[in-house]
Each structure stands twice: as C-alpha cells, then as structure tokens.
JSON list of C-alpha atoms in Angstrom, two decimals:
[
{"chain": "C", "resi": 26, "resn": "MET", "atom": "CA", "xyz": [49.36, 6.50, -39.37]},
{"chain": "C", "resi": 27, "resn": "GLU", "atom": "CA", "xyz": [46.22, 8.59, -39.84]},
{"chain": "C", "resi": 28, "resn": "ILE", "atom": "CA", "xyz": [44.17, 6.05, -37.85]},
{"chain": "C", "resi": 29, "resn": "GLN", "atom": "CA", "xyz": [46.79, 6.01, -35.08]},
{"chain": "C", "resi": 30, "resn": "ASN", "atom": "CA", "xyz": [46.74, 9.80, -34.89]},
{"chain": "C", "resi": 31, "resn": "LEU", "atom": "CA", "xyz": [42.95, 9.77, -34.77]},
{"chain": "C", "resi": 32, "resn": "ILE", "atom": "CA", "xyz": [42.88, 7.20, -31.95]},
{"chain": "C", "resi": 33, "resn": "GLN", "atom": "CA", "xyz": [45.49, 9.14, -29.98]},
{"chain": "C", "resi": 34, "resn": "THR", "atom": "CA", "xyz": [43.56, 12.38, -30.46]},
{"chain": "C", "resi": 35, "resn": "VAL", "atom": "CA", "xyz": [40.26, 10.75, -29.43]},
{"chain": "C", "resi": 36, "resn": "LEU", "atom": "CA", "xyz": [41.84, 9.30, -26.29]},
{"chain": "C", "resi": 37, "resn": "ILE", "atom": "CA", "xyz": [43.36, 12.66, -25.31]},
{"chain": "C", "resi": 38, "resn": "TYR", "atom": "CA", "xyz": [40.20, 14.66, -25.93]},
{"chain": "C", "resi": 39, "resn": "ALA", "atom": "CA", "xyz": [37.53, 12.11, -24.91]},
{"chain": "C", "resi": 40, "resn": "LEU", "atom": "CA", "xyz": [37.50, 12.82, -21.14]},
{"chain": "C", "resi": 41, "resn": "PRO", "atom": "CA", "xyz": [37.78, 16.63, -21.43]},
{"chain": "C", "resi": 42, "resn": "VAL", "atom": "CA", "xyz": [35.01, 16.75, -24.00]},
{"chain": "C", "resi": 43, "resn": "LEU", "atom": "CA", "xyz": [32.69, 14.49, -21.99]},
{"chain": "C", "resi": 44, "resn": "PHE", "atom": "CA", "xyz": [33.22, 16.58, -18.86]},
{"chain": "C", "resi": 45, "resn": "ALA", "atom": "CA", "xyz": [32.87, 19.85, -20.76]},
{"chain": "C", "resi": 46, "resn": "ILE", "atom": "CA", "xyz": [29.58, 18.87, -22.40]},
{"chain": "C", "resi": 47, "resn": "THR", "atom": "CA", "xyz": [28.08, 17.09, -19.40]},
{"chain": "C", "resi": 48, "resn": "ILE", "atom": "CA", "xyz": [28.80, 19.78, -16.82]},
{"chain": "C", "resi": 49, "resn": "HIS", "atom": "CA", "xyz": [27.81, 22.55, -19.26]},
{"chain": "C", "resi": 50, "resn": "GLU", "atom": "CA", "xyz": [24.36, 21.05, -19.85]},
{"chain": "C", "resi": 51, "resn": "ALA", "atom": "CA", "xyz": [23.84, 20.00, -16.23]},
{"chain": "C", "resi": 52, "resn": "ALA", "atom": "CA", "xyz": [24.70, 23.55, -15.10]},
{"chain": "C", "resi": 53, "resn": "HIS", "atom": "CA", "xyz": [21.89, 24.97, -17.23]},
{"chain": "C", "resi": 54, "resn": "GLY", "atom": "CA", "xyz": [19.41, 22.56, -15.68]},
{"chain": "C", "resi": 55, "resn": "TYR", "atom": "CA", "xyz": [20.68, 23.10, -12.13]},
{"chain": "C", "resi": 56, "resn": "VAL", "atom": "CA", "xyz": [20.42, 26.92, -12.34]},
{"chain": "C", "resi": 57, "resn": "ALA", "atom": "CA", "xyz": [17.02, 26.69, -14.05]},
{"chain": "C", "resi": 58, "resn": "ARG", "atom": "CA", "xyz": [15.77, 24.56, -11.16]},
{"chain": "C", "resi": 59, "resn": "TYR", "atom": "CA", "xyz": [17.25, 27.01, -8.65]},
{"chain": "C", "resi": 60, "resn": "PHE", "atom": "CA", "xyz": [15.22, 29.82, -10.24]},
{"chain": "C", "resi": 61, "resn": "GLY", "atom": "CA", "xyz": [11.99, 27.84, -10.36]},
{"chain": "C", "resi": 62, "resn": "ASP", "atom": "CA", "xyz": [11.94, 25.65, -13.48]},
{"chain": "C", "resi": 63, "resn": "ASN", "atom": "CA", "xyz": [12.00, 21.90, -12.76]},
{"chain": "C", "resi": 64, "resn": "THR", "atom": "CA", "xyz": [11.64, 20.82, -16.42]},
{"chain": "C", "resi": 65, "resn": "ALA", "atom": "CA", "xyz": [15.22, 19.54, -16.87]},
{"chain": "C", "resi": 66, "resn": "TYR", "atom": "CA", "xyz": [15.21, 17.96, -13.40]},
{"chain": "C", "resi": 67, "resn": "MET", "atom": "CA", "xyz": [11.97, 16.08, -14.05]},
{"chain": "C", "resi": 68, "resn": "MET", "atom": "CA", "xyz": [13.44, 14.76, -17.34]},
{"chain": "C", "resi": 69, "resn": "GLY", "atom": "CA", "xyz": [16.57, 13.53, -15.61]},
{"chain": "C", "resi": 70, "resn": "ARG", "atom": "CA", "xyz": [18.86, 16.07, -17.28]},
{"chain": "C", "resi": 71, "resn": "VAL", "atom": "CA", "xyz": [20.28, 17.62, -14.07]},
{"chain": "C", "resi": 72, "resn": "THR", "atom": "CA", "xyz": [22.88, 14.87, -13.89]},
{"chain": "C", "resi": 73, "resn": "LEU", "atom": "CA", "xyz": [26.60, 14.27, -14.50]},
{"chain": "C", "resi": 74, "resn": "ASN", "atom": "CA", "xyz": [25.79, 11.10, -16.47]},
{"chain": "C", "resi": 75, "resn": "PRO", "atom": "CA", "xyz": [27.17, 11.91, -19.96]},
{"chain": "C", "resi": 76, "resn": "LEU", "atom": "CA", "xyz": [24.77, 9.45, -21.63]},
{"chain": "C", "resi": 77, "resn": "LYS", "atom": "CA", "xyz": [21.92, 11.80, -20.76]},
{"chain": "C", "resi": 78, "resn": "HIS", "atom": "CA", "xyz": [23.52, 14.66, -22.68]},
{"chain": "C", "resi": 79, "resn": "ILE", "atom": "CA", "xyz": [25.28, 13.02, -25.65]},
{"chain": "C", "resi": 80, "resn": "ASP", "atom": "CA", "xyz": [23.64, 13.42, -29.01]},
{"chain": "C", "resi": 81, "resn": "PRO", "atom": "CA", "xyz": [24.78, 10.54, -31.33]},
{"chain": "C", "resi": 82, "resn": "VAL", "atom": "CA", "xyz": [24.91, 12.79, -34.38]},
{"chain": "C", "resi": 83, "resn": "GLY", "atom": "CA", "xyz": [26.02, 16.09, -32.87]},
{"chain": "C", "resi": 84, "resn": "THR", "atom": "CA", "xyz": [28.46, 14.76, -30.28]},
{"chain": "C", "resi": 85, "resn": "ILE", "atom": "CA", "xyz": [30.02, 11.80, -32.12]},
{"chain": "C", "resi": 86, "resn": "LEU", "atom": "CA", "xyz": [29.21, 11.49, -35.81]},
{"chain": "C", "resi": 87, "resn": "MET", "atom": "CA", "xyz": [29.48, 15.15, -36.88]},
{"chain": "C", "resi": 88, "resn": "PRO", "atom": "CA", "xyz": [32.87, 15.83, -35.19]},
{"chain": "C", "resi": 89, "resn": "LEU", "atom": "CA", "xyz": [34.36, 12.66, -36.68]},
{"chain": "C", "resi": 90, "resn": "MET", "atom": "CA", "xyz": [33.08, 13.47, -40.15]},
{"chain": "C", "resi": 91, "resn": "LEU", "atom": "CA", "xyz": [34.41, 17.00, -39.93]},
{"chain": "C", "resi": 92, "resn": "TYR", "atom": "CA", "xyz": [37.76, 15.75, -38.66]},
{"chain": "C", "resi": 93, "resn": "PHE", "atom": "CA", "xyz": [38.28, 13.59, -41.74]},
{"chain": "C", "resi": 94, "resn": "ALA", "atom": "CA", "xyz": [36.71, 16.05, -44.18]},
{"chain": "C", "resi": 95, "resn": "THR", "atom": "CA", "xyz": [38.92, 18.96, -43.05]},
{"chain": "C", "resi": 96, "resn": "SER", "atom": "CA", "xyz": [41.99, 17.01, -41.86]},
{"chain": "C", "resi": 97, "resn": "GLY", "atom": "CA", "xyz": [41.32, 18.27, -38.37]},
{"chain": "C", "resi": 98, "resn": "ALA", "atom": "CA", "xyz": [41.24, 21.95, -39.38]},
{"chain": "C", "resi": 99, "resn": "PHE", "atom": "CA", "xyz": [37.59, 22.46, -38.39]},
{"chain": "C", "resi": 100, "resn": "LEU", "atom": "CA", "xyz": [35.62, 20.65, -35.71]},
{"chain": "C", "resi": 101, "resn": "PHE", "atom": "CA", "xyz": [32.11, 21.28, -34.46]},
{"chain": "C", "resi": 102, "resn": "GLY", "atom": "CA", "xyz": [29.64, 19.40, -32.36]},
{"chain": "C", "resi": 103, "resn": "TYR", "atom": "CA", "xyz": [26.79, 19.81, -29.93]},
{"chain": "C", "resi": 104, "resn": "ALA", "atom": "CA", "xyz": [24.97, 17.97, -27.13]},
{"chain": "C", "resi": 105, "resn": "LYS", "atom": "CA", "xyz": [21.29, 17.56, -26.47]},
{"chain": "C", "resi": 106, "resn": "PRO", "atom": "CA", "xyz": [20.06, 20.96, -25.29]},
{"chain": "C", "resi": 107, "resn": "VAL", "atom": "CA", "xyz": [18.69, 20.99, -21.74]},
{"chain": "C", "resi": 108, "resn": "PRO", "atom": "CA", "xyz": [14.96, 21.82, -21.84]},
{"chain": "C", "resi": 109, "resn": "VAL", "atom": "CA", "xyz": [14.16, 25.03, -20.02]},
{"chain": "C", "resi": 110, "resn": "ASN", "atom": "CA", "xyz": [10.66, 26.51, -19.72]},
{"chain": "C", "resi": 111, "resn": "PHE", "atom": "CA", "xyz": [11.48, 30.18, -19.19]},
{"chain": "C", "resi": 112, "resn": "GLY", "atom": "CA", "xyz": [7.85, 30.84, -18.29]},
{"chain": "C", "resi": 113, "resn": "HIS", "atom": "CA", "xyz": [8.35, 28.81, -15.11]},
{"chain": "C", "resi": 114, "resn": "LEU", "atom": "CA", "xyz": [11.23, 30.99, -13.92]},
{"chain": "C", "resi": 115, "resn": "ARG", "atom": "CA", "xyz": [10.35, 33.35, -11.09]},
{"chain": "C", "resi": 116, "resn": "ARG", "atom": "CA", "xyz": [11.52, 36.41, -13.08]},
{"chain": "C", "resi": 117, "resn": "PRO", "atom": "CA", "xyz": [11.88, 35.05, -16.62]},
{"chain": "C", "resi": 118, "resn": "LYS", "atom": "CA", "xyz": [13.76, 37.89, -18.30]},
{"chain": "C", "resi": 119, "resn": "ARG", "atom": "CA", "xyz": [16.26, 38.30, -15.50]},
{"chain": "C", "resi": 120, "resn": "ASP", "atom": "CA", "xyz": [16.63, 34.61, -14.59]},
{"chain": "C", "resi": 121, "resn": "MET", "atom": "CA", "xyz": [17.13, 33.68, -18.24]},
{"chain": "C", "resi": 122, "resn": "VAL", "atom": "CA", "xyz": [20.50, 35.46, -18.07]},
{"chain": "C", "resi": 123, "resn": "TRP", "atom": "CA", "xyz": [21.70, 33.35, -15.17]},
{"chain": "C", "resi": 124, "resn": "VAL", "atom": "CA", "xyz": [20.46, 30.10, -16.72]},
{"chain": "C", "resi": 125, "resn": "ALA", "atom": "CA", "xyz": [22.22, 30.87, -20.01]},
{"chain": "C", "resi": 126, "resn": "LEU", "atom": "CA", "xyz": [25.39, 32.08, -18.31]},
{"chain": "C", "resi": 127, "resn": "ALA", "atom": "CA", "xyz": [25.70, 28.90, -16.21]},
{"chain": "C", "resi": 128, "resn": "GLY", "atom": "CA", "xyz": [26.93, 26.77, -19.15]},
{"chain": "C", "resi": 129, "resn": "PRO", "atom": "CA", "xyz": [29.81, 28.98, -20.34]},
{"chain": "C", "resi": 130, "resn": "ALA", "atom": "CA", "xyz": [30.72, 29.78, -16.73]},
{"chain": "C", "resi": 131, "resn": "SER", "atom": "CA", "xyz": [31.03, 26.06, -15.97]},
{"chain": "C", "resi": 132, "resn": "ASN", "atom": "CA", "xyz": [33.38, 25.69, -18.97]},
{"chain": "C", "resi": 133, "resn": "PHE", "atom": "CA", "xyz": [35.61, 28.53, -17.82]},
{"chain": "C", "resi": 134, "resn": "ILE", "atom": "CA", "xyz": [35.82, 26.97, -14.34]},
{"chain": "C", "resi": 135, "resn": "GLN", "atom": "CA", "xyz": [36.73, 23.61, -15.93]},
{"chain": "C", "resi": 136, "resn": "ALA", "atom": "CA", "xyz": [39.42, 25.31, -18.06]},
{"chain": "C", "resi": 137, "resn": "LEU", "atom": "CA", "xyz": [40.91, 26.72, -14.83]},
{"chain": "C", "resi": 138, "resn": "LEU", "atom": "CA", "xyz": [40.84, 23.29, -13.16]},
{"chain": "C", "resi": 139, "resn": "TRP", "atom": "CA", "xyz": [42.54, 21.63, -16.15]},
{"chain": "C", "resi": 140, "resn": "ALA", "atom": "CA", "xyz": [45.15, 24.44, -16.14]},
{"chain": "C", "resi": 141, "resn": "ILE", "atom": "CA", "xyz": [45.78, 23.92, -12.45]},
{"chain": "C", "resi": 142, "resn": "ALA", "atom": "CA", "xyz": [46.17, 20.18, -13.05]},
{"chain": "C", "resi": 143, "resn": "PHE", "atom": "CA", "xyz": [48.72, 20.88, -15.83]},
{"chain": "C", "resi": 144, "resn": "THR", "atom": "CA", "xyz": [50.67, 23.28, -13.63]},
{"chain": "C", "resi": 145, "resn": "VAL", "atom": "CA", "xyz": [50.77, 20.83, -10.73]},
{"chain": "C", "resi": 146, "resn": "LEU", "atom": "CA", "xyz": [51.79, 17.86, -12.94]},
{"chain": "C", "resi": 147, "resn": "ALA", "atom": "CA", "xyz": [54.45, 19.80, -14.83]},
{"chain": "C", "resi": 148, "resn": "GLY", "atom": "CA", "xyz": [55.70, 21.42, -11.64]},
{"chain": "C", "resi": 149, "resn": "SER", "atom": "CA", "xyz": [55.96, 18.05, -9.95]},
{"chain": "C", "resi": 150, "resn": "GLY", "atom": "CA", "xyz": [58.19, 16.73, -12.69]},
{"chain": "C", "resi": 151, "resn": "VAL", "atom": "CA", "xyz": [55.60, 14.51, -14.42]},
{"chain": "C", "resi": 152, "resn": "SER", "atom": "CA", "xyz": [56.82, 13.97, -17.95]},
{"chain": "C", "resi": 153, "resn": "GLU", "atom": "CA", "xyz": [54.11, 11.63, -19.29]},
{"chain": "C", "resi": 154, "resn": "ARG", "atom": "CA", "xyz": [52.92, 13.50, -22.40]},
{"chain": "C", "resi": 155, "resn": "PHE", "atom": "CA", "xyz": [49.51, 11.81, -22.45]},
{"chain": "C", "resi": 156, "resn": "PHE", "atom": "CA", "xyz": [48.36, 13.36, -19.20]},
{"chain": "C", "resi": 157, "resn": "LEU", "atom": "CA", "xyz": [49.95, 16.73, -19.95]},
{"chain": "C", "resi": 158, "resn": "ASP", "atom": "CA", "xyz": [48.34, 16.77, -23.39]},
{"chain": "C", "resi": 159, "resn": "MET", "atom": "CA", "xyz": [44.99, 15.83, -21.85]},
{"chain": "C", "resi": 160, "resn": "CYS", "atom": "CA", "xyz": [45.24, 18.81, -19.50]},
{"chain": "C", "resi": 161, "resn": "LYS", "atom": "CA", "xyz": [46.09, 21.09, -22.44]},
{"chain": "C", "resi": 162, "resn": "ALA", "atom": "CA", "xyz": [43.13, 19.65, -24.33]},
{"chain": "C", "resi": 163, "resn": "GLY", "atom": "CA", "xyz": [40.88, 20.25, -21.35]},
{"chain": "C", "resi": 164, "resn": "VAL", "atom": "CA", "xyz": [41.87, 23.91, -21.25]},
{"chain": "C", "resi": 165, "resn": "LEU", "atom": "CA", "xyz": [41.40, 24.35, -25.00]},
{"chain": "C", "resi": 166, "resn": "VAL", "atom": "CA", "xyz": [38.10, 22.48, -25.27]},
{"chain": "C", "resi": 167, "resn": "ASN", "atom": "CA", "xyz": [36.54, 24.43, -22.43]},
{"chain": "C", "resi": 168, "resn": "LEU", "atom": "CA", "xyz": [37.80, 27.81, -23.59]},
{"chain": "C", "resi": 169, "resn": "VAL", "atom": "CA", "xyz": [36.39, 27.12, -27.05]},
{"chain": "C", "resi": 170, "resn": "MET", "atom": "CA", "xyz": [33.05, 26.09, -25.60]},
{"chain": "C", "resi": 171, "resn": "TRP", "atom": "CA", "xyz": [33.09, 29.11, -23.27]},
{"chain": "C", "resi": 172, "resn": "ALA", "atom": "CA", "xyz": [33.83, 31.56, -26.08]},
{"chain": "C", "resi": 173, "resn": "PHE", "atom": "CA", "xyz": [31.64, 29.99, -28.77]},
{"chain": "C", "resi": 174, "resn": "ASN", "atom": "CA", "xyz": [28.56, 29.72, -26.55]},
{"chain": "C", "resi": 175, "resn": "LEU", "atom": "CA", "xyz": [28.89, 33.40, -25.58]},
{"chain": "C", "resi": 176, "resn": "PHE", "atom": "CA", "xyz": [28.45, 34.47, -29.24]},
{"chain": "C", "resi": 177, "resn": "PRO", "atom": "CA", "xyz": [25.51, 36.93, -28.97]},
{"chain": "C", "resi": 178, "resn": "LEU", "atom": "CA", "xyz": [22.97, 35.24, -31.21]},
{"chain": "C", "resi": 179, "resn": "PRO", "atom": "CA", "xyz": [20.13, 32.92, -30.19]},
{"chain": "C", "resi": 180, "resn": "PRO", "atom": "CA", "xyz": [19.93, 29.97, -29.67]},
{"chain": "C", "resi": 181, "resn": "LEU", "atom": "CA", "xyz": [23.49, 30.18, -28.30]},
{"chain": "C", "resi": 182, "resn": "ASP", "atom": "CA", "xyz": [23.83, 31.11, -24.64]},
{"chain": "C", "resi": 183, "resn": "GLY", "atom": "CA", "xyz": [25.23, 34.51, -25.53]},
{"chain": "C", "resi": 184, "resn": "GLY", "atom": "CA", "xyz": [22.08, 35.26, -27.53]},
{"chain": "C", "resi": 185, "resn": "ARG", "atom": "CA", "xyz": [19.87, 34.34, -24.59]},
{"chain": "C", "resi": 186, "resn": "ILE", "atom": "CA", "xyz": [22.01, 36.52, -22.30]},
{"chain": "C", "resi": 187, "resn": "LEU", "atom": "CA", "xyz": [21.62, 39.38, -24.76]},
{"chain": "C", "resi": 188, "resn": "VAL", "atom": "CA", "xyz": [17.85, 38.94, -24.91]},
{"chain": "C", "resi": 189, "resn": "GLY", "atom": "CA", "xyz": [17.71, 39.01, -21.13]},
{"chain": "C", "resi": 190, "resn": "LEU", "atom": "CA", "xyz": [19.71, 42.22, -20.91]},
{"chain": "C", "resi": 191, "resn": "LEU", "atom": "CA", "xyz": [18.09, 44.21, -23.73]},
{"chain": "C", "resi": 192, "resn": "PRO", "atom": "CA", "xyz": [14.97, 46.34, -23.31]},
{"chain": "C", "resi": 193, "resn": "TRP", "atom": "CA", "xyz": [11.73, 44.47, -24.14]},
{"chain": "C", "resi": 194, "resn": "ARG", "atom": "CA", "xyz": [11.32, 45.71, -27.73]},
{"chain": "C", "resi": 195, "resn": "ALA", "atom": "CA", "xyz": [14.93, 45.04, -28.74]},
{"chain": "C", "resi": 196, "resn": "ALA", "atom": "CA", "xyz": [14.88, 41.71, -26.89]},
{"chain": "C", "resi": 197, "resn": "HIS", "atom": "CA", "xyz": [11.78, 40.63, -28.83]},
{"chain": "C", "resi": 198, "resn": "ALA", "atom": "CA", "xyz": [13.44, 41.57, -32.15]},
{"chain": "C", "resi": 199, "resn": "VAL", "atom": "CA", "xyz": [16.57, 39.53, -31.31]},
{"chain": "C", "resi": 200, "resn": "SER", "atom": "CA", "xyz": [14.60, 36.54, -30.02]},
{"chain": "C", "resi": 201, "resn": "ARG", "atom": "CA", "xyz": [12.70, 36.32, -33.33]},
{"chain": "C", "resi": 202, "resn": "MET", "atom": "CA", "xyz": [15.99, 35.39, -35.00]},
{"chain": "C", "resi": 203, "resn": "GLU", "atom": "CA", "xyz": [16.25, 32.16, -32.99]},
{"chain": "C", "resi": 204, "resn": "PRO", "atom": "CA", "xyz": [14.74, 29.79, -35.61]},
{"chain": "C", "resi": 205, "resn": "TRP", "atom": "CA", "xyz": [17.46, 30.83, -38.05]},
{"chain": "C", "resi": 206, "resn": "GLY", "atom": "CA", "xyz": [20.19, 31.59, -35.52]},
{"chain": "C", "resi": 207, "resn": "PHE", "atom": "CA", "xyz": [21.95, 28.21, -35.82]},
{"chain": "C", "resi": 208, "resn": "PHE", "atom": "CA", "xyz": [22.22, 28.51, -39.59]},
{"chain": "C", "resi": 209, "resn": "ILE", "atom": "CA", "xyz": [23.40, 32.11, -39.39]},
{"chain": "C", "resi": 210, "resn": "VAL", "atom": "CA", "xyz": [26.10, 31.14, -36.87]},
{"chain": "C", "resi": 211, "resn": "MET", "atom": "CA", "xyz": [27.26, 28.20, -39.02]},
{"chain": "C", "resi": 212, "resn": "GLY", "atom": "CA", "xyz": [27.44, 30.49, -42.04]},
{"chain": "C", "resi": 213, "resn": "LEU", "atom": "CA", "xyz": [29.54, 32.98, -40.09]},
{"chain": "C", "resi": 214, "resn": "VAL", "atom": "CA", "xyz": [31.75, 30.12, -38.85]},
{"chain": "C", "resi": 215, "resn": "LEU", "atom": "CA", "xyz": [32.35, 28.81, -42.40]},
{"chain": "C", "resi": 216, "resn": "LEU", "atom": "CA", "xyz": [33.12, 32.36, -43.60]},
{"chain": "C", "resi": 217, "resn": "GLY", "atom": "CA", "xyz": [35.71, 32.69, -40.83]},
{"chain": "C", "resi": 218, "resn": "VAL", "atom": "CA", "xyz": [33.95, 35.61, -39.17]},
{"chain": "C", "resi": 219, "resn": "VAL", "atom": "CA", "xyz": [33.28, 33.90, -35.85]},
{"chain": "C", "resi": 220, "resn": "GLY", "atom": "CA", "xyz": [36.78, 32.43, -35.64]},
{"chain": "C", "resi": 221, "resn": "THR", "atom": "CA", "xyz": [38.65, 35.58, -36.56]},
{"chain": "C", "resi": 222, "resn": "TYR", "atom": "CA", "xyz": [36.61, 38.25, -34.83]},
{"chain": "C", "resi": 223, "resn": "TRP", "atom": "CA", "xyz": [35.13, 36.39, -31.86]},
{"chain": "C", "resi": 224, "resn": "LEU", "atom": "CA", "xyz": [36.72, 33.07, -30.95]},
{"chain": "C", "resi": 225, "resn": "ARG", "atom": "CA", "xyz": [40.41, 33.98, -31.27]},
{"chain": "C", "resi": 226, "resn": "PRO", "atom": "CA", "xyz": [40.21, 37.29, -29.37]},
{"chain": "C", "resi": 227, "resn": "LEU", "atom": "CA", "xyz": [38.03, 35.79, -26.63]},
{"chain": "C", "resi": 228, "resn": "ILE", "atom": "CA", "xyz": [40.18, 32.62, -26.30]},
{"chain": "C", "resi": 229, "resn": "ASP", "atom": "CA", "xyz": [43.33, 34.79, -26.10]},
{"chain": "C", "resi": 230, "resn": "LEU", "atom": "CA", "xyz": [41.61, 36.77, -23.37]},
{"chain": "C", "resi": 231, "resn": "GLY", "atom": "CA", "xyz": [40.68, 33.52, -21.64]},
{"chain": "C", "resi": 232, "resn": "TYR", "atom": "CA", "xyz": [44.27, 32.25, -21.67]},
{"chain": "C", "resi": 233, "resn": "ALA", "atom": "CA", "xyz": [45.44, 35.58, -20.28]},
{"chain": "C", "resi": 234, "resn": "ALA", "atom": "CA", "xyz": [42.88, 35.42, -17.48]},
{"chain": "C", "resi": 235, "resn": "LEU", "atom": "CA", "xyz": [43.90, 31.86, -16.66]},
{"chain": "C", "resi": 236, "resn": "GLY", "atom": "CA", "xyz": [47.54, 32.94, -16.55]},
{"chain": "C", "resi": 237, "resn": "LEU", "atom": "CA", "xyz": [46.73, 35.52, -13.93]},
{"chain": "C", "resi": 238, "resn": "LEU", "atom": "CA", "xyz": [44.58, 33.13, -11.88]},
{"chain": "C", "resi": 239, "resn": "LEU", "atom": "CA", "xyz": [47.31, 30.50, -11.98]},
{"chain": "C", "resi": 240, "resn": "THR", "atom": "CA", "xyz": [49.99, 32.83, -10.64]},
{"chain": "C", "resi": 241, "resn": "PRO", "atom": "CA", "xyz": [49.69, 31.61, -7.00]},
{"chain": "C", "resi": 242, "resn": "VAL", "atom": "CA", "xyz": [49.79, 27.93, -8.09]},
{"chain": "C", "resi": 243, "resn": "ALA", "atom": "CA", "xyz": [52.76, 28.47, -10.39]},
{"chain": "C", "resi": 244, "resn": "TYR", "atom": "CA", "xyz": [54.56, 30.33, -7.60]},
{"chain": "C", "resi": 245, "resn": "LEU", "atom": "CA", "xyz": [54.48, 27.20, -5.43]},
{"chain": "C", "resi": 246, "resn": "PHE", "atom": "CA", "xyz": [56.54, 25.27, -7.97]},
{"chain": "C", "resi": 247, "resn": "ARG", "atom": "CA", "xyz": [59.30, 27.83, -8.54]}
]
C-alpha cells in the first residue's frame, strides 16, 4: 500500500513540480539576459526543457529519501541554480532584485494558473480526482516555492532581493553570509522556525490572494 501511495503521489505531483522548477529557473535566466547578462543563455539554461534544470540528487534522490524517512512529513529539494554573472548586469545592485524576484514571481503566476484550472474543472462538473488533485498540488507546490524562495537570506532569492534593496554597507554584510546561508536555512527549517514563522503565514497570505484573484472566474460558474 505504501508503494501504491508513493506512485500515486509521484504521478500527481510530477507535472506541477517539473513546471514549477523549470519555469522558475528559466525565469531567472530570461530576466538576467534582459538586463544584460547572457551567461545562462549561452549555457542553454534559458529553456523550458526540464532536463536542463533537474539535479539528480536535489530534484529526485533527496525528496524521495526525505519522503520515506519522514513518512511524507517533510520534503525538500532543489534544481540546478541558473548561473548569473551580476557584474554583467547594466545596474548590478538594482537589476539583481529583478533577476531574483523573477523565480518566485513565476511560481505565484503558476499557482494562479493551477487554481484557475481547478476552478474551471470543478465548475464544469469534472469529478476525476486525479486531475483535481493535480491542480491542488500545482497550487501548493508553487506557493511553497514562492514563499520559501522569498526567505530573506542568501543564497535564496529573498536574500538576493534583500541585498539589492539594502544600503551598500548593510548589503555587503548580508552577502557575506551566503557561503553558510544554505546550512543556516536548513537548520532553521529543521527547528521549525521557517515553517512556523515564515512559510505558513506567507502561504496563507498566498491562498487568500489567489482567492481574491479567482473571484471573477468563480463567479462565471455560479
């Protein structure tokens, strides 16, 4: 039964996760190119081909191991980061904010699109649970990626946004934390700090925002 549940969960989440990761990373590269840095484009990373962004360990092995180790209570993964040479940006400190923001913004837009799909399917009388559950998964996956990546600590997108917005001296102090940022974030995740005080409030806010944005669509199916 556990294997069957795992297979069903993988099938439901596979497409939303692939879209979420691929578009998130491609968005970074596309916006970086727009502001003057062709690094990701030259390396073939400004693409919707998921194979260019999947990390075998971070995208596949780690989530599966954590799923079994925690009985599905805690999942984490990552894709290959898109290379960005901030020195090539026309205005590095300002443009860094837009490059970093592109990833989470793409996830919020995807969450909205999955929510619209769910509303249309449910409103049209579609009762196939697989597709409805996939839409729900698409909303959840993208809201989690949106919220988590906005956490204000480098190397997460939120940390880069913070560095771009702070005055030079404060920005330099925050940027020096980047080599240890991943381990600090993971420690805060395991302690429950990120989940309780960042993810849950932000995800609740995201669901509320989606509810407001969906009002015209939901009205059509009354």
